[in-house]
CSV table of C-alpha atoms and ligand atoms in Angstrom, one decimal:
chain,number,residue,atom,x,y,z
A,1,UNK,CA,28.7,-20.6,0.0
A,2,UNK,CA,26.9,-17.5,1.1
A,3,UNK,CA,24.2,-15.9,-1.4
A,4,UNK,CA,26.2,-13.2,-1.2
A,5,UNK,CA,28.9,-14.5,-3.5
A,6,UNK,CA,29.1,-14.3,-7.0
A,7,UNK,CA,29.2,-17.6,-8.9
A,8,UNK,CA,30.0,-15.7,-12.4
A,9,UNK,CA,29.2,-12.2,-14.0
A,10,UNK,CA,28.8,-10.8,-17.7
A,11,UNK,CA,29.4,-6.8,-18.5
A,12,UNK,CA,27.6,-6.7,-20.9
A,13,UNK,CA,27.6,-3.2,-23.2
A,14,UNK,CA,24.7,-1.9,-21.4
A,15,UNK,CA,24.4,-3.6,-18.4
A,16,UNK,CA,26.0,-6.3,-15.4
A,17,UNK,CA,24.6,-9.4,-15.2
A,18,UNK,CA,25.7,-11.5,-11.6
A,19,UNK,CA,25.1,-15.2,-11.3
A,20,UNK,CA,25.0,-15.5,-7.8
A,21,UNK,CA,26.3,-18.8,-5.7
A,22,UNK,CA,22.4,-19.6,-4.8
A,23,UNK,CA,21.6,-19.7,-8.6
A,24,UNK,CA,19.9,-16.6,-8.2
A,25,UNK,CA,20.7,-14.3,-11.2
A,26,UNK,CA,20.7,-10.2,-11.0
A,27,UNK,CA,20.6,-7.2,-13.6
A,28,UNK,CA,22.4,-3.9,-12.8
A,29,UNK,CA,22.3,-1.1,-15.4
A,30,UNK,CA,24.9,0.5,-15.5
A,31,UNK,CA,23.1,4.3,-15.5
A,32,UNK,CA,21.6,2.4,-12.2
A,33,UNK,CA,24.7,1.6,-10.9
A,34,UNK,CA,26.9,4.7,-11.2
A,35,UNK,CA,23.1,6.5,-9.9
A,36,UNK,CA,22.9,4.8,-6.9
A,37,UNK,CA,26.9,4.3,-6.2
A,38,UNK,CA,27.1,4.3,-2.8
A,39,UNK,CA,29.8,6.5,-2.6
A,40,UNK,CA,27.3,9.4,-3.6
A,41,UNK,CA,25.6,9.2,-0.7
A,42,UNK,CA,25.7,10.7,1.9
A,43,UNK,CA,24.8,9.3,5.4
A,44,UNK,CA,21.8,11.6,5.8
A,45,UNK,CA,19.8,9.8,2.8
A,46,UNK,CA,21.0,12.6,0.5
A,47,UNK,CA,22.6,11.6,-3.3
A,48,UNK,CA,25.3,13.6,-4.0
A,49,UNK,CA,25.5,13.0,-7.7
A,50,UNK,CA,23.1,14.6,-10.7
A,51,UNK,CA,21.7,11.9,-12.4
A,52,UNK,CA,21.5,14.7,-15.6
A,53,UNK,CA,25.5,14.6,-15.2
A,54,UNK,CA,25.6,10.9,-16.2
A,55,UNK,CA,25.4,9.7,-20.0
A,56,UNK,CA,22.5,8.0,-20.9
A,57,UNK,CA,24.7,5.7,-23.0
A,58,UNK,CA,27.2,5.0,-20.0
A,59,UNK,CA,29.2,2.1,-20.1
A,60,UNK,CA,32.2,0.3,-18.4
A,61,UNK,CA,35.6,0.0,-20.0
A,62,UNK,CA,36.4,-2.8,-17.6
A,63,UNK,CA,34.5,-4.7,-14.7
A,64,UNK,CA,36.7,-6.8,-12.6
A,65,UNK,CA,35.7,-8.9,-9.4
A,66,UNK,CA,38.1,-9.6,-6.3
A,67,UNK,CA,36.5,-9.6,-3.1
A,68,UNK,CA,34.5,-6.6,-4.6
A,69,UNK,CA,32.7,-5.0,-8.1
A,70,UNK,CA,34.9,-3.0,-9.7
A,71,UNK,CA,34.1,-0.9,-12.5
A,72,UNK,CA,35.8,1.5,-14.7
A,73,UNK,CA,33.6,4.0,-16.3
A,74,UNK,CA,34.2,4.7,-20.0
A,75,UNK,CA,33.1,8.1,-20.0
A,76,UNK,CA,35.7,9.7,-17.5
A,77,UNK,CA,37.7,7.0,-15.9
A,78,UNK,CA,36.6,7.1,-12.4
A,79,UNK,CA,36.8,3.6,-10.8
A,80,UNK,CA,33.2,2.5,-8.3
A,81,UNK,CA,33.4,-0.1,-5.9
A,82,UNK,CA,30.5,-2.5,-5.1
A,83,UNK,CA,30.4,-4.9,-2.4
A,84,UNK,CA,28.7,-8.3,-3.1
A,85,UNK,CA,26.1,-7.3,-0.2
A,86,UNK,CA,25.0,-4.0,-1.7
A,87,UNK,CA,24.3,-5.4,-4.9
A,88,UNK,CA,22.5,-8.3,-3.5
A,89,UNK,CA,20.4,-6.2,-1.4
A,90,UNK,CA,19.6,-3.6,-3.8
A,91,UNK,CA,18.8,-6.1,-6.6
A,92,UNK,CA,15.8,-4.9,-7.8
A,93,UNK,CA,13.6,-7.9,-8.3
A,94,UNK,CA,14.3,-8.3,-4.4
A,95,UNK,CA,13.1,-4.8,-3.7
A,96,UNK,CA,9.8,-5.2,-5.9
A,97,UNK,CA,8.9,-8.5,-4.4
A,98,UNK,CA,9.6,-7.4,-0.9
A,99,UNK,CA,7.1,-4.3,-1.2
A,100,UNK,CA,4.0,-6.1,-2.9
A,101,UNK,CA,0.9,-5.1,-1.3
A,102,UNK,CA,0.2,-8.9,0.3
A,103,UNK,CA,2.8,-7.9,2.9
A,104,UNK,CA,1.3,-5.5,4.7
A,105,UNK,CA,-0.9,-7.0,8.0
A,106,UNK,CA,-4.2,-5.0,8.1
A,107,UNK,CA,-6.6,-5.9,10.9
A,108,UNK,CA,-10.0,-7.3,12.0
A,109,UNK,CA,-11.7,-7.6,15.2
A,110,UNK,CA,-10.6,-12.0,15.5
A,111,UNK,CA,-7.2,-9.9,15.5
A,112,UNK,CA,-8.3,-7.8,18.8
A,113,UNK,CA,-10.7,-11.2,21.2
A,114,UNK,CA,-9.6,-8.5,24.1
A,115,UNK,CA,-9.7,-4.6,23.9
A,116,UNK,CA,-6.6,-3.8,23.1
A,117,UNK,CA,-3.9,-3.0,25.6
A,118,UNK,CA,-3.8,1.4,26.8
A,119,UNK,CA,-0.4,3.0,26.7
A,120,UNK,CA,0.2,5.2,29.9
A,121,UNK,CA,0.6,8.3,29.5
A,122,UNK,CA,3.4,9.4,32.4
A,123,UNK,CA,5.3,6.2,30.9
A,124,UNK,CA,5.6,7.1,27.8
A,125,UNK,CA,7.0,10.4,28.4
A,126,UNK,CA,10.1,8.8,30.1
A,127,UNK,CA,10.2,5.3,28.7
A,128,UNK,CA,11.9,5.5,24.8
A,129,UNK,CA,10.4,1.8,24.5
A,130,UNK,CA,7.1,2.4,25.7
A,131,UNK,CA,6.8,5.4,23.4
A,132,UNK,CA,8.5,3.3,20.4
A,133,UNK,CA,5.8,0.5,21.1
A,134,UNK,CA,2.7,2.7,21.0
A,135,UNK,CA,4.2,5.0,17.8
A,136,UNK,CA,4.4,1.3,16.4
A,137,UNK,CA,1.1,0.7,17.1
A,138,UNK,CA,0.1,3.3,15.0
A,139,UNK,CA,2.1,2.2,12.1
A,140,UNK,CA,1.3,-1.4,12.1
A,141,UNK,CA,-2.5,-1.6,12.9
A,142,UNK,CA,-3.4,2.4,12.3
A,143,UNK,CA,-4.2,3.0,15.8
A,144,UNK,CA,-3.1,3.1,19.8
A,145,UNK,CA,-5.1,3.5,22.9
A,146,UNK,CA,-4.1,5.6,25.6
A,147,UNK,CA,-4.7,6.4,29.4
A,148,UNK,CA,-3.8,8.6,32.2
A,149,UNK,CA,-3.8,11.7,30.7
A,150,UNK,CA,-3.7,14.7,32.8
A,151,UNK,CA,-7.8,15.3,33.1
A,152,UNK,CA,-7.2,19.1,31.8
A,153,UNK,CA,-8.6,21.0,29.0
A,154,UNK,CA,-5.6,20.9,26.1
A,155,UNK,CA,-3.8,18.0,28.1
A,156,UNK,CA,-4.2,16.0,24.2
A,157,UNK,CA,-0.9,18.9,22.7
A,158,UNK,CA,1.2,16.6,25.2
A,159,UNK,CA,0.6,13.7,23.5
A,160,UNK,CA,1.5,15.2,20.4
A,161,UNK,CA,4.4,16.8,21.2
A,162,UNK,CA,5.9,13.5,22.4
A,163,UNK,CA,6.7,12.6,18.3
A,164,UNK,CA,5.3,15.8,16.2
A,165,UNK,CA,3.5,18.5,15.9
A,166,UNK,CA,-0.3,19.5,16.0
A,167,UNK,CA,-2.2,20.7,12.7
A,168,UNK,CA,-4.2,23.4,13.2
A,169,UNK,CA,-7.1,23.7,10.8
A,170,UNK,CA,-10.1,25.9,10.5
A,171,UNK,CA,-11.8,24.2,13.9
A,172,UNK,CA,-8.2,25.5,15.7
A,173,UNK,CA,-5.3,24.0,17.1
A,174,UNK,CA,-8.5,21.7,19.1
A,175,UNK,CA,-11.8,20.8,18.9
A,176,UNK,CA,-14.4,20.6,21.6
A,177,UNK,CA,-16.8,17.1,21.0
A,178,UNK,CA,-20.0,17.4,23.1
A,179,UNK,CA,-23.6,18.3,22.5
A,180,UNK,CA,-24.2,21.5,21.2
A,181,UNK,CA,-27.3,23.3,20.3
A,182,UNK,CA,-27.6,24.2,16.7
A,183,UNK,CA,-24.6,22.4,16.1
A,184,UNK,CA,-22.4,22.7,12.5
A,185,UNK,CA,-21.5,18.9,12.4
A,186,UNK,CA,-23.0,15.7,13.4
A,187,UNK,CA,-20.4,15.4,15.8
A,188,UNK,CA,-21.5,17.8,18.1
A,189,UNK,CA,-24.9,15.7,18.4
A,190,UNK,CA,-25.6,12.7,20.7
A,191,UNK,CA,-26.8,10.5,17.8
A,192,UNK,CA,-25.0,7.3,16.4
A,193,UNK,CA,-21.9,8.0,14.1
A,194,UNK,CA,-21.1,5.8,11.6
A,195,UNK,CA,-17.3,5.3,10.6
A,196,UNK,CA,-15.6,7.7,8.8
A,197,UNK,CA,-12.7,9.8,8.1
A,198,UNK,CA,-11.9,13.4,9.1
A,199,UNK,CA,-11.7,16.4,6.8
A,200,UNK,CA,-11.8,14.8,3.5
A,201,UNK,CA,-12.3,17.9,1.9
A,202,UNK,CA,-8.6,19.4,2.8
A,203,UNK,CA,-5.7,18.2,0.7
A,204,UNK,CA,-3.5,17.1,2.0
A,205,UNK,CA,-5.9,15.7,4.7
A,206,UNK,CA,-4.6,16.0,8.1
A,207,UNK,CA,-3.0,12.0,8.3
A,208,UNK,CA,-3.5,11.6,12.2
A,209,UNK,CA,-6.0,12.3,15.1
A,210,UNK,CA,-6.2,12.6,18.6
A,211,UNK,CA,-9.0,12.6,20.3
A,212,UNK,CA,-8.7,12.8,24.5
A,213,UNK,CA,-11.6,12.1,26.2
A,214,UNK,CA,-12.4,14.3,29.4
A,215,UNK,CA,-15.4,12.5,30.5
A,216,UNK,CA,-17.8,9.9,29.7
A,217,UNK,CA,-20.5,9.6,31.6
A,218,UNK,CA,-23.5,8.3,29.8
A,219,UNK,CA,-25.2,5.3,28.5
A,220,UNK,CA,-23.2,4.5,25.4
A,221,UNK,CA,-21.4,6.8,24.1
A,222,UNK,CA,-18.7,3.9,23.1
A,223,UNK,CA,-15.8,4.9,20.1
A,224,UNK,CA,-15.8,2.1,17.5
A,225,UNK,CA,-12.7,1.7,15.2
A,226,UNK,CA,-12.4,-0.2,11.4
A,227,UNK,CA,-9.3,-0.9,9.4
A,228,UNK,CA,-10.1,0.6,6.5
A,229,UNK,CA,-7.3,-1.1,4.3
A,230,UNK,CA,-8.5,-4.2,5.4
A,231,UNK,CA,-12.3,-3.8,4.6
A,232,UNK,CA,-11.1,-2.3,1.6
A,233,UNK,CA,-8.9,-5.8,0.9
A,234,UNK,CA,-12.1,-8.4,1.6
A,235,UNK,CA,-13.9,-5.9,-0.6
A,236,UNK,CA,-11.1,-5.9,-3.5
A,237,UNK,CA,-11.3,-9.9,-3.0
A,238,UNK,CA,-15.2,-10.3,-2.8
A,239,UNK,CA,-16.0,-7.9,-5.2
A,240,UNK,CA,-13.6,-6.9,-7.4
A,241,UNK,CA,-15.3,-5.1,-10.2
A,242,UNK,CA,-16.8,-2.8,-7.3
A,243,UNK,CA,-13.3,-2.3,-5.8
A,244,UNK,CA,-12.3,-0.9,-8.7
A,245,UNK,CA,-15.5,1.7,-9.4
A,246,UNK,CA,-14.7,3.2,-5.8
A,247,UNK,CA,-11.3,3.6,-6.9
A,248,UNK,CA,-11.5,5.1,-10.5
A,249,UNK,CA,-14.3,7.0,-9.4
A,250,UNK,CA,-13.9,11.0,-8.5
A,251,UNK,CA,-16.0,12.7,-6.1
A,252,UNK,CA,-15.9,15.7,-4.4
A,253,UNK,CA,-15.7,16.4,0.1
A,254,UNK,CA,-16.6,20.0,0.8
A,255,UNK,CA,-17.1,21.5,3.9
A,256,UNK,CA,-18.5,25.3,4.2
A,257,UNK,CA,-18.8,28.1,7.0
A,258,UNK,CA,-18.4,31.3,7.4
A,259,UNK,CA,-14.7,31.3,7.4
A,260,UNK,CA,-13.8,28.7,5.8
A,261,UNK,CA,-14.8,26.9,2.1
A,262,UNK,CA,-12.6,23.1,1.9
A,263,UNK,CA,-12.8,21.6,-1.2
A,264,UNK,CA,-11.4,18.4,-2.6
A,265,UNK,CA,-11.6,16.3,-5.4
A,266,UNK,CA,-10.9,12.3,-4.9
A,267,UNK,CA,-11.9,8.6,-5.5
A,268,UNK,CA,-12.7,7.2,-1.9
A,269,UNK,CA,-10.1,4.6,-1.9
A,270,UNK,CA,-6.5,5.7,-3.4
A,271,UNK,CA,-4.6,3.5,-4.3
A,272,UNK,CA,-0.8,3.7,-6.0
A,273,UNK,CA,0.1,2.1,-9.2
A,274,UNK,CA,1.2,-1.1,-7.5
A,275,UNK,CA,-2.2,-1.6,-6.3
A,276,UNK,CA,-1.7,-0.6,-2.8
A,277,UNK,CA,-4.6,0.9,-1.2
A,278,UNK,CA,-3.0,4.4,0.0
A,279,UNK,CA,-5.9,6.1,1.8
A,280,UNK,CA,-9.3,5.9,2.5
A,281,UNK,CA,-12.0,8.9,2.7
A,282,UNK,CA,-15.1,8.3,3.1
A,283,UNK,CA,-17.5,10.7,4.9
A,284,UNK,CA,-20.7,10.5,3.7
A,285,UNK,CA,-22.2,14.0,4.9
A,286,UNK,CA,-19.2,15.6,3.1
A,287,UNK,CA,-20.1,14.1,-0.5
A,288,UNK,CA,-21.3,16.6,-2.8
A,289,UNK,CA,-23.1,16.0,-5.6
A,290,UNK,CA,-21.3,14.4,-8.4
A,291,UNK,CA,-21.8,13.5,-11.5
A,292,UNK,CA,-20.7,10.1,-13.5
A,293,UNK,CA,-21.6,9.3,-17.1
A,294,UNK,CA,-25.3,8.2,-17.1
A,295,UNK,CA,-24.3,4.4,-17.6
A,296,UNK,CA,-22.1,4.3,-14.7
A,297,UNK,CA,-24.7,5.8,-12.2
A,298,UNK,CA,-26.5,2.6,-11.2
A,299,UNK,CA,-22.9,0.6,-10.5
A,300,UNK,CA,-21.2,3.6,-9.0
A,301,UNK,CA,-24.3,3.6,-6.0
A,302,UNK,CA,-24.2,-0.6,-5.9
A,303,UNK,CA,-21.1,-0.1,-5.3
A,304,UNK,CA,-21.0,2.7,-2.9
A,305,UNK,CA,-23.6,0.3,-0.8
A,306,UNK,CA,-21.5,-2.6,-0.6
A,307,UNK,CA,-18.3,-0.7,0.7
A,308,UNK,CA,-20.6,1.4,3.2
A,309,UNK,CA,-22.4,-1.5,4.4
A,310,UNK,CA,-19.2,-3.9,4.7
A,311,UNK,CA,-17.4,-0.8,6.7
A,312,UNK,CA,-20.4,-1.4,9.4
A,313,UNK,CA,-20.2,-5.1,9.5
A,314,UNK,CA,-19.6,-6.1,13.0
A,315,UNK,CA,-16.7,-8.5,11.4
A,316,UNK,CA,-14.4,-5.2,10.5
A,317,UNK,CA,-15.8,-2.6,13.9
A,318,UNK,CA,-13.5,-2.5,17.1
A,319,UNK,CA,-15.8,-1.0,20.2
A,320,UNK,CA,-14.8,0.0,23.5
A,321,UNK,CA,-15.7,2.4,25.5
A,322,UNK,CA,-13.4,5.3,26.7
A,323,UNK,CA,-13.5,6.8,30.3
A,324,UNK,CA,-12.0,10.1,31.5
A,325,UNK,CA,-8.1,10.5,31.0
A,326,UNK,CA,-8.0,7.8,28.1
A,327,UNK,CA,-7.8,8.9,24.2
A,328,UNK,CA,-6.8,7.3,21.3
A,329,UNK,CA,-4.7,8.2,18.2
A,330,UNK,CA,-4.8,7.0,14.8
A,331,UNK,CA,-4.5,7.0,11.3
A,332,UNK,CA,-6.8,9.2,9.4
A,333,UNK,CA,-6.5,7.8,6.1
A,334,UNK,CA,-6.6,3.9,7.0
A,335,UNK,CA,-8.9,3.8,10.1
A,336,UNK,CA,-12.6,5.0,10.4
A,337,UNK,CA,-13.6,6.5,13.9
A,338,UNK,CA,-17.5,6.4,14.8
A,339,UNK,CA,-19.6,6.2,17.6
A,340,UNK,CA,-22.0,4.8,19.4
A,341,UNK,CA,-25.2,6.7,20.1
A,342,UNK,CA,-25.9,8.0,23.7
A,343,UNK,CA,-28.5,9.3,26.0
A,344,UNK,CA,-27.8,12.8,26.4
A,345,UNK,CA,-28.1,13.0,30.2
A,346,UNK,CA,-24.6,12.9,31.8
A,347,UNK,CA,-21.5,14.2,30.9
A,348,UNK,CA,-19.6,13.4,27.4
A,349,UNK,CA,-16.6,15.4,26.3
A,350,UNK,CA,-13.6,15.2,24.4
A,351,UNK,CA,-11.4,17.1,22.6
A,352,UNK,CA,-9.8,16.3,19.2
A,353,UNK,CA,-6.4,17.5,17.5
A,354,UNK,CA,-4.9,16.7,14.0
A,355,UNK,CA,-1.4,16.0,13.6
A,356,UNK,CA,0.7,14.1,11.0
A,357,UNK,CA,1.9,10.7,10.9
A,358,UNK,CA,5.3,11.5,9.1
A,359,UNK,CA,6.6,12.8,11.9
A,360,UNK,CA,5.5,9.9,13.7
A,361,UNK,CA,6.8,7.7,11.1
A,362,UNK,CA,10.7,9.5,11.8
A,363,UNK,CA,10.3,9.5,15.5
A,364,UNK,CA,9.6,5.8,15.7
A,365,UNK,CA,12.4,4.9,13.2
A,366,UNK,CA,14.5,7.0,15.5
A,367,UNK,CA,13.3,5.3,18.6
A,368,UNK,CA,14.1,2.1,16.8
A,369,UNK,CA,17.4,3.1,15.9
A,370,UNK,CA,18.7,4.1,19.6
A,371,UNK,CA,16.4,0.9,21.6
A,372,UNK,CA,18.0,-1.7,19.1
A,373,UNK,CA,19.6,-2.8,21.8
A,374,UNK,CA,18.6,-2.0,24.6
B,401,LIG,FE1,-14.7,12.5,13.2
């Protein structure tokens, strides 16, 4: 017999309880049930019902089952049919213990022996599955390489415009990276940069970044990548009681000019009440100071150390080294971009954009949708 079949059922005043054929056993509330009814939805993802407009004291005047779930309502009559396969799918337990946290694949560098593989550019403006493999990319491990991009100054909005739409902040639509004199951020230096995230200080942080690189001439000068949700894991798991400083602790990003004064308050790692980790920002030259009761100071920094030095272990760093007409785009609040200190003689520049990965996110479920089956 299928799972899907029901071996026996109880309506109970409250709630439906289903004995299924596997010996599996579900609850359905009935407020759930008449929620959720299928027939309230429509296909767009929309409910059509007001969840105000049921009774919180709903219950069934009769449940019968013949190839389907039928229930009567008590409070007006109407009559809601359940398949077996919609209720087993939507049983809840299922749907709690299919998004636990220990699902999710994050990455370290035994996961990359090779660098990993560059997504053409002229291909993936014609090839849906190209363009749904890289997009995937950038789901599943935060990140996706790039090459042959048009060697031209603003050649990095194409990319975007393949899935979304750039987010212009107070640096512009773009951002020139190359030495500067008298330069406003440690980008715009030659010297090592350690991995971080971009513009923690806005809220909400811009979620992707693009940065195209126009030439790469010197000694060095090589991008370096960490999964921040996985050094964040191996720190949750090696020290635990640390973990959870950096995540219950607030601190403040700020970044000040003369146009523009960014602000935001927020622990470094996020995570949701399920214990996901949600987000990383760490940016050490954007810390203010902060302040934590006076018996919390000494852990907060032992604490601080460990995460900062584990994000610089070799074990967690992805290096490679970019050339002209290759970028990469990722995920600004999982994976930590740095670099690799150079010699300032030769040529280095790149330019950077911020988009956002939920439009990513819909394009790729999209792509999936139409190259099913193809
Ligand atoms: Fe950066």
């Amino acid at each position: 017999m299928s799972k899907n079949t029901i071996k026996q059922y109880q309506a109970d005043p409250d709630k439906l309880v289903i004995e299924w054929a596997d010996g599996h056993t579900s609850t359905y509330h009935y407020m759930w049930l008449r929620d959720n009814a299928p027939e309230n939805r429509h296909a767009n993802g929309q409910k059509l019902i007001d969840t105000l407009s049921i009774p919180l004291d709903l219950t069934a005047k009769s449940v019968t089952v013949n190839g389907t779930v039928k229930i009567e309502w008590a409070n007006d009559g109407h009559v809601t049919d359940y398949t077996p396969e919609w209720l087993r799918s939507n049983a809840y337990e299922v749907v709690e213990s299919e998004s636990r946290r220990n699902t999710r694949k994050f990455w370290d560098i035994t996961d990359f022996p090779e660098t990993p593989p560059k997504y053409s550019y002229p291909q993936l403006t014609t090839d849906n599955i190209a363009l749904r493999d890289m997009l995937a990319s950038v789901r599943d491990n935060g990140f996706a390489l790039l090459k042959d991009l048009p060697n031209e100054s603003e050649a990095l909005f194409k990319v975007i415009d393949l899935f979304g739409y750039v987010r212009d902040t107070n640096y512009g639509p773009y951002f020139d990276v190359k030495v500067v004199t008298n330069p406003t951020n440690l980008a715009f230096t030659s010297a090592t940069l350690g991995g971080h995230t971009d513009n923690p200080y806005r809220h909400p942080v811009p979620t992707l970044q693009l940065l195209h690189v126009l030439s790469n001439n010197v000694e060095g000068g090589d991008s370096t990548l960490v999964d921040g949700y996985k050094a964040a894991e191996v720190f949750r798991e090696e020290a635990p009681d640390q973990f959870d400083i950096i995540a219950s602790t607030l601190v403040t990003f700020r970044f000040s000019s003369d146009d523009a004064d960014l602000s935001h308050e927020s622990t470094i790692i996020q995570t949701n009440p399920r214990g996901d980790i949600t987000g990383i920002r760490f940016n050490n030259r954007s810390m203010q100071t902060f302040y934590v009761a006076p018996e919390k100071m000494t852990d907060f920094y032992t604490a601080y150390h460990t995460f900062a030095h584990m994000l610089e272990e070799d074990r967690f760093k992805l290096k490679f080294k970019l050339g002209a007409g290759d970028a990469m785009l990722f995920d600004n609040q999982r994976v930590l971009h740095g670099r690799i200190g150079y010699k300032s003689s030769g040529d280095r520049h790149l330019q950077g954009c911020y988009a956002d990965i939920d439009s990513l996110l819909s394009k790729l479920r999209v792509l999936e949708r139409v190259t099913r089956d193809a």
